[in-house]
Amino acid sequence: EVQLVQSGAEVKKPGESLKISCKGSGYRFTNYWIGWVRQMPGKGLERMGIIYPADSDTKYSPSFQGQVTISADKSINTAYLQWSSLKASDTAMYYCARHSSGDDPFDYWGQGTLVTVSS
Amino acid sequence: QSVLTQPPSVSGAPGQRVTISCTGSSSNIGAGYDVQWYQQLAGTAPKLLIYGNTNRPSGVPDRFSGSKSGTSASLAITGLQAEDEADYYCQSYDSSLSGSVFGGGTTLTVL
């Protein structure tokens, strides 16, 4: 069974750093891209970027380039999303999802990680 | 402003048929890229509902169907049930952005 299991909810202060994770199982992790999707409170889905764990090829959506870092460790089937300096506007639910390529679907999703940034 | 435009809300009574539109442009849907639809129930992660414009993953009832024409796509739900109340998102690939894009989402209310 394909599963993506994300790390737990986080509460942080503005300016702090954070790294959240997404662990894949039930499939060959290096054969698929992993995408990160943001959902701000009461809002829609926004693709942040994708990573191919086999070679760590990463593509960022223009709005998120330079704002976050996406990485992966194929030895432990885990992808990461990290911030160096959080802002209150980073408060959101973050989902990881499996993706083949191009216009293929995000076919399996993690349960989401809620990030709250507040002073 | 989403690249793919959906109506913010639709509604229907139990048993009725509703459709949700997704309007794109020549750099996404109109360029021939596939459209996907996702269902997000309250407080849960999105779930793939339709892929490749018209295909249903295993386990999705045939009450849900997708279509595509020109620069637009549609999701139709027949025999509306209370459990269908959710947010629905379309998604495709955009060549000018070199990546996947989502519609703004549509909230379905079952009256």
XYZ file of N, CA and C in Angstrom, chain B residues 2-106:
315
model
N -5.995 32.512 -9.632
C -5.527 31.226 -10.118
C -5.474 31.211 -11.640
N -4.538 30.410 -12.135
C -4.395 30.249 -13.588
C -5.605 29.508 -14.151
N -6.148 28.582 -13.361
C -7.354 27.855 -13.739
C -8.518 28.423 -12.928
N -9.594 28.799 -13.616
C -10.705 29.477 -12.967
C -11.871 28.525 -12.700
N -12.277 28.461 -11.450
C -13.443 27.654 -11.054
C -14.460 28.562 -10.379
N -15.744 28.204 -10.424
C -16.723 28.974 -9.649
C -16.468 28.735 -8.171
N -16.625 29.768 -7.344
C -16.351 29.594 -5.908
C -17.266 28.576 -5.243
N -18.517 28.491 -5.701
C -19.450 27.586 -5.050
C -20.513 27.092 -6.017
N -20.993 25.895 -5.753
C -22.155 25.334 -6.444
C -22.977 24.616 -5.392
N -24.234 24.376 -5.700
C -25.080 23.648 -4.760
C -26.120 22.831 -5.511
N -26.657 21.839 -4.837
C -27.689 21.005 -5.420
C -28.365 20.180 -4.354
N -29.564 19.743 -4.658
C -30.313 18.904 -3.722
C -29.900 17.446 -3.889
N -30.093 16.642 -2.873
C -29.802 15.210 -2.998
C -30.481 14.609 -4.213
N -29.724 13.788 -4.954
C -30.256 13.136 -6.140
C -30.073 13.926 -7.421
N -29.779 15.226 -7.309
C -29.612 16.054 -8.494
C -28.233 15.891 -9.113
N -28.059 16.534 -10.271
C -26.781 16.547 -10.977
C -26.207 17.959 -10.911
N -24.922 18.047 -10.605
C -24.241 19.338 -10.616
C -22.978 19.221 -11.464
N -22.559 20.365 -12.005
C -21.298 20.398 -12.743
C -20.434 21.526 -12.202
N -19.130 21.301 -12.248
C -18.145 22.297 -11.839
C -17.219 22.524 -13.020
N -17.085 23.770 -13.409
C -16.251 24.102 -14.569
C -14.845 24.507 -14.133
N -13.926 24.362 -15.055
C -12.515 24.728 -14.845
C -12.041 25.336 -16.164
N -11.808 26.633 -16.158
C -11.450 27.325 -17.392
C -9.988 27.726 -17.373
N -9.284 27.324 -18.411
C -7.871 27.615 -18.500
C -7.541 28.459 -19.727
N -6.417 28.163 -20.348
C -5.963 28.959 -21.488
C -5.123 28.089 -22.437
N -4.549 28.735 -23.430
C -3.772 28.012 -24.439
C -2.442 27.491 -23.926
N -2.061 27.882 -22.704
C -0.790 27.388 -22.155
C -1.000 26.225 -21.197
N -2.232 25.865 -20.937
C -2.504 24.735 -20.047
C -3.526 23.776 -20.673
N -4.774 23.895 -20.313
C -5.778 22.957 -20.820
C -5.852 23.009 -22.339
N -5.830 24.205 -22.895
C -5.928 24.371 -24.343
C -4.736 23.839 -25.109
N -3.617 23.635 -24.422
C -2.416 23.091 -25.056
C -2.453 21.569 -25.119
N -3.517 20.983 -24.565
C -3.661 19.531 -24.616
C -3.236 18.805 -23.358
N -2.849 19.547 -22.327
C -2.441 18.887 -21.087
C -3.661 18.322 -20.364
N -3.413 17.181 -19.699
C -4.498 16.514 -18.992
C -4.975 17.343 -17.803
N -6.244 17.118 -17.433
C -6.850 17.764 -16.273
C -7.182 16.699 -15.227
N -6.870 17.025 -14.003
C -7.215 16.171 -12.874
C -8.206 16.912 -11.979
N -8.964 16.143 -11.222
C -9.879 16.700 -10.228
C -9.623 16.036 -8.880
N -9.676 16.847 -7.839
C -9.446 16.368 -6.477
C -10.645 16.760 -5.612
N -10.946 15.885 -4.665
C -11.995 16.147 -3.687
C -11.337 16.317 -2.323
N -11.690 17.390 -1.630
C -11.163 17.602 -0.287
C -12.323 17.727 0.688
N -12.536 16.693 1.466
C -13.539 16.732 2.517
C -13.012 17.583 3.655
N -13.895 18.129 4.427
C -13.505 19.039 5.498
C -12.480 18.401 6.432
N -11.371 19.102 6.635
C -10.364 18.654 7.579
C -9.499 17.498 7.116
N -9.571 17.177 5.826
C -8.773 16.057 5.322
C -7.901 16.481 4.143
N -6.970 15.602 3.774
C -6.114 15.869 2.631
C -6.903 15.683 1.335
N -6.496 16.372 0.269
C -7.140 16.148 -1.025
C -7.008 14.699 -1.462
N -7.981 14.263 -2.256
C -7.988 12.895 -2.783
C -8.212 12.969 -4.297
N -7.430 12.202 -5.049
C -7.587 12.194 -6.503
C -8.934 11.584 -6.876
N -9.704 12.337 -7.667
C -11.054 11.929 -8.041
C -11.147 11.529 -9.520
N -10.513 12.325 -10.373
C -10.491 12.099 -11.823
C -9.082 12.396 -12.312
N -8.528 11.542 -13.160
C -7.229 11.817 -13.763
C -7.304 11.621 -15.270
N -6.381 12.256 -15.972
C -6.381 12.133 -17.428
C -7.691 12.553 -18.057
N -8.287 13.587 -17.535
C -9.533 14.206 -18.026
C -10.808 13.437 -17.686
N -10.763 12.114 -17.851
C -12.006 11.347 -17.757
C -11.922 10.069 -16.917
N -10.746 9.754 -16.403
C -10.548 8.451 -15.752
C -10.751 8.518 -14.239
N -11.384 7.496 -13.704
C -11.602 7.400 -12.259
C -10.651 6.394 -11.639
N -9.952 6.790 -10.561
C -9.157 5.793 -9.833
C -10.076 4.727 -9.236
N -9.490 3.590 -8.949
C -10.254 2.512 -8.322
C -10.908 3.020 -7.032
N -12.185 2.686 -6.878
C -12.888 3.060 -5.659
C -13.709 4.325 -5.769
N -13.494 5.114 -6.817
C -14.301 6.336 -7.009
C -15.600 5.951 -7.717
N -16.740 6.304 -7.133
C -18.033 5.928 -7.748
C -18.204 6.521 -9.138
N -18.958 5.797 -9.977
C -19.158 6.274 -11.347
C -20.156 7.436 -11.411
N -20.608 7.903 -10.251
C -21.415 9.139 -10.213
C -20.556 10.347 -10.567
N -19.255 10.179 -10.462
C -18.323 11.262 -10.776
C -17.761 11.036 -12.185
N -17.802 12.083 -12.999
C -17.264 11.970 -14.346
C -16.614 13.282 -14.756
N -15.612 13.179 -15.624
C -14.903 14.364 -16.095
C -14.937 14.465 -17.604
N -14.840 15.697 -18.077
C -14.783 15.934 -19.512
C -13.891 17.133 -19.778
N -13.489 17.248 -21.037
C -12.602 18.354 -21.411
C -12.919 18.755 -22.841
N -12.905 20.064 -23.083
C -13.133 20.576 -24.428
C -12.459 21.928 -24.564
N -11.607 22.057 -25.555
C -10.929 23.326 -25.781
C -10.073 23.737 -24.598
N -10.346 24.904 -24.060
C -9.569 25.422 -22.936
C -10.292 25.205 -21.595
N -11.301 24.340 -21.572
C -12.061 24.112 -20.338
C -12.243 22.635 -20.044
N -12.532 22.364 -18.797
C -12.864 21.012 -18.352
C -14.027 21.118 -17.380
N -14.697 19.999 -17.170
C -15.824 19.974 -16.245
C -15.845 18.692 -15.446
N -16.322 18.814 -14.222
C -16.580 17.673 -13.352
C -18.079 17.609 -13.155
N -18.652 16.440 -13.406
C -20.084 16.248 -13.197
C -20.289 15.241 -12.084
N -21.251 15.540 -11.228
C -21.622 14.623 -10.146
C -23.116 14.381 -10.268
N -23.486 13.125 -10.474
C -24.897 12.776 -10.582
C -25.360 12.073 -9.309
N -26.666 12.044 -9.084
C -27.179 11.394 -7.884
C -26.538 11.941 -6.627
N -26.559 13.250 -6.491
C -25.858 13.942 -5.419
C -26.207 13.351 -4.054
N -25.170 13.166 -3.232
C -25.358 12.646 -1.878
C -24.755 13.608 -0.874
N -25.242 13.530 0.359
C -24.742 14.426 1.412
C -23.234 14.294 1.588
N -22.714 13.102 1.393
C -21.271 12.852 1.586
C -20.422 13.490 0.485
N -21.055 14.008 -0.555
C -20.311 14.676 -1.631
C -19.974 16.113 -1.275
N -20.507 16.604 -0.175
C -20.241 17.991 0.237
C -18.757 18.124 0.566
N -18.074 18.955 -0.201
C -16.621 19.064 -0.119
C -16.145 20.207 -1.004
N -14.834 20.447 -0.969
C -14.196 21.353 -1.914
C -13.616 20.526 -3.056
N -13.736 21.041 -4.270
C -13.239 20.345 -5.458
C -12.259 21.234 -6.201
N -11.134 20.649 -6.597
C -10.079 21.409 -7.289
C -9.735 20.738 -8.613
N -9.572 21.546 -9.652
C -9.014 21.030 -10.894
C -7.511 21.317 -10.903
N -6.788 20.584 -11.724
C -5.323 20.738 -11.809
C -4.869 20.342 -13.198
N -3.919 21.084 -13.735
C -3.327 20.745 -15.026
C -1.884 21.228 -15.025
N -1.252 21.117 -16.167
C 0.128 21.587 -16.328
C 0.109 22.861 -17.159
N 0.947 23.817 -16.795
C 1.018 25.068 -17.538
C 2.420 25.230 -18.123
N 2.494 25.347 -19.440
C 3.808 25.403 -20.086
C 4.520 26.730 -19.841
N 3.779 27.799 -19.631
C 4.431 29.092 -19.393
C 5.001 29.167 -17.981
N 4.437 28.412 -17.073
C 4.943 28.353 -15.704
C 5.828 27.132 -15.476
N 5.857 26.242 -16.468
C 6.660 25.019 -16.376
C 6.346 24.209 -15.129
N 5.076 24.098 -14.824
C 4.699 23.314 -13.659
C 3.202 23.140 -13.556
N 2.804 22.285 -12.618
C 1.374 22.044 -12.387
C 0.739 23.265 -11.744
N -0.534 23.460 -12.056
C -1.297 24.542 -11.456
C -2.647 24.000 -11.008
N -3.178 24.598 -9.937
C -4.489 24.225 -9.430
C -5.495 25.343 -9.696
N -6.755 24.945 -9.823
C -7.817 25.928 -9.836
C -8.029 26.457 -8.428
N -8.811 27.515 -8.314
C -9.032 28.141 -7.017
C -9.916 27.340 -6.078
N -10.576 26.314 -6.611
C -11.429 25.467 -5.779
C -12.887 25.864 -5.820
N -13.761 24.880 -5.706
C -15.200 25.092 -5.688
C -15.793 24.347 -4.504
